[in-house]
């Protein structure tokens, strides 16, 4: 009996009638899981037979380790997407396979909102397990900060609940290093009254020569940034605007009235933009305006998408200029990757910093800016190496220009797998010690090894 037939015969009878097993013609097995017990049965089966397993939710994961999951059972979580408000309306239970748009839209219908990732087709669980950045983090904290408890299928198939009172060490670990420990079938998660459903933004486009003026102002603006305000920048090539060089796209985004947004946006007019787009609307409209809607280029599937993150305290103009020039030159030399973009996210951070830095496994609470390249191209192994070196160089400029060039801080959900464990999980020695101890306790055989594994 082949491996595949063996899986059909062995695992099939263990699953609920809702589940089905799909054997695609490529080297990956996919098992469609319908209910929590199916996840348990599949994980137990895979573990006993030494078959690698991974979860599939939004499908946007892209670390080196994920690509090494060959002949794996891919457990499709997408039908585990229930969202149910608790009686007091302060929390919701959310299925481990839900995606951003499902949660945002369902909660809006219930008069609520909460912290999620930005791109609408990104899954909910994977970002939360690594910390989870989003538009509302300045007001409420990271995604991980909203978690009250989680139901976790361990690598041996056992189901445990983790919370402040129950397996509290594991609860600590899954809020920052969570991809290492188990599969979350359900979250108990904080939600809030949707008190400010309206967003306002002014989006500026500048030519490259305005870089110093723009990021000097952006750097100064970080000082008085209120929790409702987000600064969001791209360096990107837009043929129709400038056929020769990348442009600077810069959004001033405010959760509230256009009049207040206007106040914060005012100084950005003085730099001399090529264009300004003033908008107002729902969170979905904001996603469209920032290319992060389900159909937007920022959320595209099917491309090779390499990320090289760095967390920063402030902007260094010399370093951003080096980044810009490198992008400009490389796009000309390697046109295949000229659809890439470079992202400078300056979310507000008040509620993120209000949480004790040691209270979760998320190590980067002191950072103010999250930067990464998204090097995108149609899959082509001939340029993988060039793209990797390009991404590393861009990251290096910013690191060398940072206040602490010896210690890169790399957000796990943007990591590409080329970082050290300290860079991803934190430089304070106790962090990795604690994580390694918990890893040995909860996943001694390192079955959860496909997403920046702790080793
Ligand atoms: C366009 C784009 C926008 C992004 N925007 C944001 C953002 O706004 N904020 C942010 O913080 N990050 C963001 N990210 C990064 C994002 O957090 C990671 O890419 C994440 O891995 C995506 O999760 P997914 O469910 O879409 O992908 P998947 O590939 O389905 O999952 C990624 C990994 O998580 C594991 N996983 C999935 N579900 C579960 C579960 N229930 N339990 C345990 N493990 C699970 C999988 O096994 C896999 O290893 C973005 C990424 C992209 C590509
Ligand atoms: C997100 O969920 C919605 C609603 O279930 C679904 O229609 C959509 O296809 C999902 N998006 C992705 C990218 O999976
Ligand atoms: C950016 O702001 C920081 C303070 O947050 C300051 O130390 C630094 O000098 C500023 N950089 C520039 C280029 O003005
Ligand atoms: C900015 O980056 C440059 C180049 O790496 C570096 O020489 C300089 O010291 C940095 N400036 C600040 C204020 O950190
Ligand atoms: C990172 O990439 C370099 C090549 O640029 C390689 O030599 C190194 O081994 C990689 N490190 C990790 C941890 O993958």
PDB file of N, CA and C in Angstrom, residues 132-189:
ATOM      1  N   UNK A 132       0.956  39.959  16.251  1.00  0.00           N
ATOM      2  CA  UNK A 132      -0.195  40.441  15.500  1.00  0.00           C
ATOM      3  C   UNK A 132      -0.342  41.950  15.477  1.00  0.00           C
ATOM      4  N   UNK A 133       0.117  42.580  14.379  1.00  0.00           N
ATOM      5  CA  UNK A 133       0.008  44.033  14.227  1.00  0.00           C
ATOM      6  C   UNK A 133      -1.244  44.388  13.427  1.00  0.00           C
ATOM      7  N   UNK A 134      -1.843  45.529  13.737  1.00  0.00           N
ATOM      8  CA  UNK A 134      -3.001  45.966  12.969  1.00  0.00           C
ATOM      9  C   UNK A 134      -3.365  47.406  13.259  1.00  0.00           C
ATOM     10  N   UNK A 135      -4.312  47.924  12.482  1.00  0.00           N
ATOM     11  CA  UNK A 135      -4.720  49.330  12.578  1.00  0.00           C
ATOM     12  C   UNK A 135      -5.087  49.732  14.011  1.00  0.00           C
ATOM     13  N   UNK A 136      -5.668  48.815  14.772  1.00  0.00           N
ATOM     14  CA  UNK A 136      -6.215  49.187  16.083  1.00  0.00           C
ATOM     15  C   UNK A 136      -5.252  48.949  17.236  1.00  0.00           C
ATOM     16  N   UNK A 137      -4.009  48.580  16.939  1.00  0.00           N
ATOM     17  CA  UNK A 137      -3.102  48.210  18.030  1.00  0.00           C
ATOM     18  C   UNK A 137      -2.784  49.366  18.980  1.00  0.00           C
ATOM     19  N   UNK A 138      -2.776  50.587  18.470  1.00  0.00           N
ATOM     20  CA  UNK A 138      -2.480  51.730  19.336  1.00  0.00           C
ATOM     21  C   UNK A 138      -3.575  51.933  20.375  1.00  0.00           C
ATOM     22  N   UNK A 139      -4.787  51.546  20.021  1.00  0.00           N
ATOM     23  CA  UNK A 139      -5.920  51.723  20.928  1.00  0.00           C
ATOM     24  C   UNK A 139      -6.102  50.521  21.852  1.00  0.00           C
ATOM     25  N   UNK A 140      -5.816  49.305  21.369  1.00  0.00           N
ATOM     26  CA  UNK A 140      -6.145  48.112  22.164  1.00  0.00           C
ATOM     27  C   UNK A 140      -4.968  47.175  22.438  1.00  0.00           C
ATOM     28  N   UNK A 141      -3.860  47.349  21.756  1.00  0.00           N
ATOM     29  CA  UNK A 141      -2.735  46.427  21.909  1.00  0.00           C
ATOM     30  C   UNK A 141      -2.627  45.484  20.722  1.00  0.00           C
ATOM     31  N   UNK A 142      -1.645  44.606  20.791  1.00  0.00           N
ATOM     32  CA  UNK A 142      -1.437  43.624  19.725  1.00  0.00           C
ATOM     33  C   UNK A 142      -2.586  42.621  19.709  1.00  0.00           C
ATOM     34  N   UNK A 143      -2.649  41.818  18.667  1.00  0.00           N
ATOM     35  CA  UNK A 143      -3.621  40.731  18.649  1.00  0.00           C
ATOM     36  C   UNK A 143      -3.404  39.815  19.851  1.00  0.00           C
ATOM     37  N   UNK A 144      -2.155  39.469  20.111  1.00  0.00           N
ATOM     38  CA  UNK A 144      -1.860  38.554  21.222  1.00  0.00           C
ATOM     39  C   UNK A 144      -2.376  39.102  22.556  1.00  0.00           C
ATOM     40  N   UNK A 145      -2.462  40.424  22.648  1.00  0.00           N
ATOM     41  CA  UNK A 145      -2.923  41.035  23.904  1.00  0.00           C
ATOM     42  C   UNK A 145      -4.435  40.890  24.096  1.00  0.00           C
ATOM     43  N   UNK A 146      -5.126  40.476  23.059  1.00  0.00           N
ATOM     44  CA  UNK A 146      -6.586  40.324  23.162  1.00  0.00           C
ATOM     45  C   UNK A 146      -6.984  38.914  23.572  1.00  0.00           C
ATOM     46  N   UNK A 147      -5.990  38.023  23.638  1.00  0.00           N
ATOM     47  CA  UNK A 147      -6.326  36.610  23.880  1.00  0.00           C
ATOM     48  C   UNK A 147      -6.578  36.364  25.359  1.00  0.00           C
ATOM     49  N   UNK A 148      -7.725  35.777  25.663  1.00  0.00           N
ATOM     50  CA  UNK A 148      -8.030  35.387  27.038  1.00  0.00           C
ATOM     51  C   UNK A 148      -7.720  33.918  27.234  1.00  0.00           C
ATOM     52  N   UNK A 149      -8.071  33.112  26.266  1.00  0.00           N
ATOM     53  CA  UNK A 149      -7.680  31.706  26.324  1.00  0.00           C
ATOM     54  C   UNK A 149      -7.671  31.139  24.910  1.00  0.00           C
ATOM     55  N   UNK A 150      -7.062  29.972  24.764  1.00  0.00           N
ATOM     56  CA  UNK A 150      -7.042  29.301  23.463  1.00  0.00           C
ATOM     57  C   UNK A 150      -7.154  27.806  23.677  1.00  0.00           C
ATOM     58  N   UNK A 151      -7.830  27.140  22.750  1.00  0.00           N
ATOM     59  CA  UNK A 151      -7.873  25.675  22.728  1.00  0.00           C
ATOM     60  C   UNK A 151      -6.825  25.214  21.722  1.00  0.00           C
ATOM     61  N   UNK A 152      -5.919  24.413  22.237  1.00  0.00           N
ATOM     62  CA  UNK A 152      -4.705  24.101  21.485  1.00  0.00           C
ATOM     63  C   UNK A 152      -4.584  22.585  21.323  1.00  0.00           C
ATOM     64  N   UNK A 153      -4.453  22.127  20.080  1.00  0.00           N
ATOM     65  CA  UNK A 153      -4.167  20.710  19.845  1.00  0.00           C
ATOM     66  C   UNK A 153      -2.651  20.542  19.848  1.00  0.00           C
ATOM     67  N   UNK A 154      -2.164  19.784  20.813  1.00  0.00           N
ATOM     68  CA  UNK A 154      -0.715  19.573  20.944  1.00  0.00           C
ATOM     69  C   UNK A 154      -0.235  18.602  19.869  1.00  0.00           C
ATOM     70  N   UNK A 155       1.081  18.552  19.648  1.00  0.00           N
ATOM     71  CA  UNK A 155       1.599  17.674  18.595  1.00  0.00           C
ATOM     72  C   UNK A 155       1.289  16.191  18.807  1.00  0.00           C
ATOM     73  N   UNK A 156       0.894  15.789  20.000  1.00  0.00           N
ATOM     74  CA  UNK A 156       0.498  14.390  20.210  1.00  0.00           C
ATOM     75  C   UNK A 156      -1.009  14.207  20.042  1.00  0.00           C
ATOM     76  N   UNK A 157      -1.717  15.251  19.668  1.00  0.00           N
ATOM     77  CA  UNK A 157      -3.153  15.136  19.431  1.00  0.00           C
ATOM     78  C   UNK A 157      -4.000  15.500  20.641  1.00  0.00           C
ATOM     79  N   UNK A 158      -3.354  15.676  21.792  1.00  0.00           N
ATOM     80  CA  UNK A 158      -4.096  16.053  22.993  1.00  0.00           C
ATOM     81  C   UNK A 158      -4.610  17.496  22.886  1.00  0.00           C
ATOM     82  N   UNK A 159      -5.790  17.730  23.442  1.00  0.00           N
ATOM     83  CA  UNK A 159      -6.369  19.081  23.414  1.00  0.00           C
ATOM     84  C   UNK A 159      -6.223  19.721  24.788  1.00  0.00           C
ATOM     85  N   UNK A 160      -5.601  20.903  24.837  1.00  0.00           N
ATOM     86  CA  UNK A 160      -5.469  21.610  26.119  1.00  0.00           C
ATOM     87  C   UNK A 160      -6.019  23.033  25.966  1.00  0.00           C
ATOM     88  N   UNK A 161      -6.429  23.589  27.112  1.00  0.00           N
ATOM     89  CA  UNK A 161      -6.801  25.003  27.141  1.00  0.00           C
ATOM     90  C   UNK A 161      -5.651  25.757  27.780  1.00  0.00           C
ATOM     91  N   UNK A 162      -5.305  26.904  27.234  1.00  0.00           N
ATOM     92  CA  UNK A 162      -4.261  27.743  27.844  1.00  0.00           C
ATOM     93  C   UNK A 162      -4.841  29.110  28.162  1.00  0.00           C
ATOM     94  N   UNK A 163      -4.514  29.607  29.329  1.00  0.00           N
ATOM     95  CA  UNK A 163      -4.977  30.933  29.746  1.00  0.00           C
ATOM     96  C   UNK A 163      -4.071  31.397  30.886  1.00  0.00           C
ATOM     97  N   UNK A 164      -4.382  32.553  31.446  1.00  0.00           N
ATOM     98  CA  UNK A 164      -3.602  33.063  32.576  1.00  0.00           C
ATOM     99  C   UNK A 164      -3.590  32.065  33.737  1.00  0.00           C
ATOM    100  N   UNK A 165      -4.680  31.296  33.890  1.00  0.00           N
ATOM    101  CA  UNK A 165      -4.809  30.377  35.029  1.00  0.00           C
ATOM    102  C   UNK A 165      -4.546  28.930  34.686  1.00  0.00           C
ATOM    103  N   UNK A 166      -4.431  28.618  33.423  1.00  0.00           N
ATOM    104  CA  UNK A 166      -4.407  27.221  33.015  1.00  0.00           C
ATOM    105  C   UNK A 166      -3.247  27.058  32.042  1.00  0.00           C
ATOM    106  N   UNK A 167      -2.240  26.245  32.384  1.00  0.00           N
ATOM    107  CA  UNK A 167      -1.043  26.118  31.548  1.00  0.00           C
ATOM    108  C   UNK A 167      -0.488  27.505  31.200  1.00  0.00           C
ATOM    109  N   UNK A 168      -0.268  28.291  32.227  1.00  0.00           N
ATOM    110  CA  UNK A 168       0.031  29.705  32.002  1.00  0.00           C
ATOM    111  C   UNK A 168       1.366  29.922  31.279  1.00  0.00           C
ATOM    112  N   UNK A 169       2.332  29.028  31.474  1.00  0.00           N
ATOM    113  CA  UNK A 169       3.596  29.169  30.742  1.00  0.00           C
ATOM    114  C   UNK A 169       3.386  28.994  29.234  1.00  0.00           C
ATOM    115  N   UNK A 170       2.569  28.021  28.907  1.00  0.00           N
ATOM    116  CA  UNK A 170       2.273  27.785  27.496  1.00  0.00           C
ATOM    117  C   UNK A 170       1.464  28.952  26.931  1.00  0.00           C
ATOM    118  N   UNK A 171       0.585  29.492  27.748  1.00  0.00           N
ATOM    119  CA  UNK A 171      -0.184  30.688  27.353  1.00  0.00           C
ATOM    120  C   UNK A 171       0.770  31.837  27.049  1.00  0.00           C
ATOM    121  N   UNK A 172       1.783  31.990  27.892  1.00  0.00           N
ATOM    122  CA  UNK A 172       2.801  33.015  27.647  1.00  0.00           C
ATOM    123  C   UNK A 172       3.456  32.780  26.280  1.00  0.00           C
ATOM    124  N   UNK A 173       3.820  31.520  26.008  1.00  0.00           N
ATOM    125  CA  UNK A 173       4.602  31.204  24.800  1.00  0.00           C
ATOM    126  C   UNK A 173       3.808  31.388  23.517  1.00  0.00           C
ATOM    127  N   UNK A 174       2.503  31.064  23.559  1.00  0.00           N
ATOM    128  CA  UNK A 174       1.763  31.145  22.282  1.00  0.00           C
ATOM    129  C   UNK A 174       1.441  32.583  21.910  1.00  0.00           C
ATOM    130  N   UNK A 175       1.758  33.527  22.774  1.00  0.00           N
ATOM    131  CA  UNK A 175       1.558  34.935  22.419  1.00  0.00           C
ATOM    132  C   UNK A 175       2.891  35.551  21.988  1.00  0.00           C
ATOM    133  N   UNK A 176       3.427  35.088  20.854  1.00  0.00           N
ATOM    134  CA  UNK A 176       4.675  35.613  20.319  1.00  0.00           C
ATOM    135  C   UNK A 176       5.511  34.539  19.622  1.00  0.00           C
ATOM    136  N   UNK A 177       5.454  33.321  20.179  1.00  0.00           N
ATOM    137  CA  UNK A 177       6.228  32.225  19.581  1.00  0.00           C
ATOM    138  C   UNK A 177       5.311  31.035  19.337  1.00  0.00           C
ATOM    139  N   UNK A 178       4.048  31.326  19.080  1.00  0.00           N
ATOM    140  CA  UNK A 178       2.994  30.322  19.119  1.00  0.00           C
ATOM    141  C   UNK A 178       3.045  29.253  18.057  1.00  0.00           C
ATOM    142  N   UNK A 179       3.695  29.526  16.928  1.00  0.00           N
ATOM    143  CA  UNK A 179       3.694  28.521  15.857  1.00  0.00           C
ATOM    144  C   UNK A 179       4.480  27.281  16.240  1.00  0.00           C
ATOM    145  N   UNK A 180       5.169  27.333  17.346  1.00  0.00           N
ATOM    146  CA  UNK A 180       6.028  26.223  17.781  1.00  0.00           C
ATOM    147  C   UNK A 180       5.332  25.184  18.645  1.00  0.00           C
ATOM    148  N   UNK A 181       4.115  25.415  19.059  1.00  0.00           N
ATOM    149  CA  UNK A 181       3.611  24.615  20.168  1.00  0.00           C
ATOM    150  C   UNK A 181       2.361  23.795  19.887  1.00  0.00           C
ATOM    151  N   UNK A 182       1.526  24.202  18.991  1.00  0.00           N
ATOM    152  CA  UNK A 182       0.320  23.428  18.728  1.00  0.00           C
ATOM    153  C   UNK A 182      -0.570  24.175  17.757  1.00  0.00           C
ATOM    154  N   UNK A 183      -1.706  23.574  17.446  1.00  0.00           N
ATOM    155  CA  UNK A 183      -2.645  24.178  16.508  1.00  0.00           C
ATOM    156  C   UNK A 183      -3.850  24.692  17.288  1.00  0.00           C
ATOM    157  N   UNK A 184      -4.157  25.953  17.106  1.00  0.00           N
ATOM    158  CA  UNK A 184      -5.269  26.563  17.842  1.00  0.00           C
ATOM    159  C   UNK A 184      -6.572  26.308  17.090  1.00  0.00           C
ATOM    160  N   UNK A 185      -7.512  25.649  17.760  1.00  0.00           N
ATOM    161  CA  UNK A 185      -8.814  25.427  17.127  1.00  0.00           C
ATOM    162  C   UNK A 185      -9.780  26.552  17.452  1.00  0.00           C
ATOM    163  N   UNK A 186      -9.585  27.162  18.630  1.00  0.00           N
ATOM    164  CA  UNK A 186     -10.510  28.239  18.997  1.00  0.00           C
ATOM    165  C   UNK A 186      -9.856  29.214  19.961  1.00  0.00           C
ATOM    166  N   UNK A 187     -10.180  30.495  19.784  1.00  0.00           N
ATOM    167  CA  UNK A 187      -9.689  31.566  20.641  1.00  0.00           C
ATOM    168  C   UNK A 187     -10.844  32.153  21.451  1.00  0.00           C
ATOM    169  N   UNK A 188     -10.550  32.546  22.670  1.00  0.00           N
ATOM    170  CA  UNK A 188     -11.453  33.451  23.394  1.00  0.00           C
ATOM    171  C   UNK A 188     -10.740  34.794  23.384  1.00  0.00           C
ATOM    172  N   UNK A 189     -11.391  35.811  22.808  1.00  0.00           N
ATOM    173  CA  UNK A 189     -10.678  37.001  22.333  1.00  0.00           C
ATOM    174  C   UNK A 189     -11.467  38.249  22.713  1.00  0.00           C
TER     175      UNK A 189
END
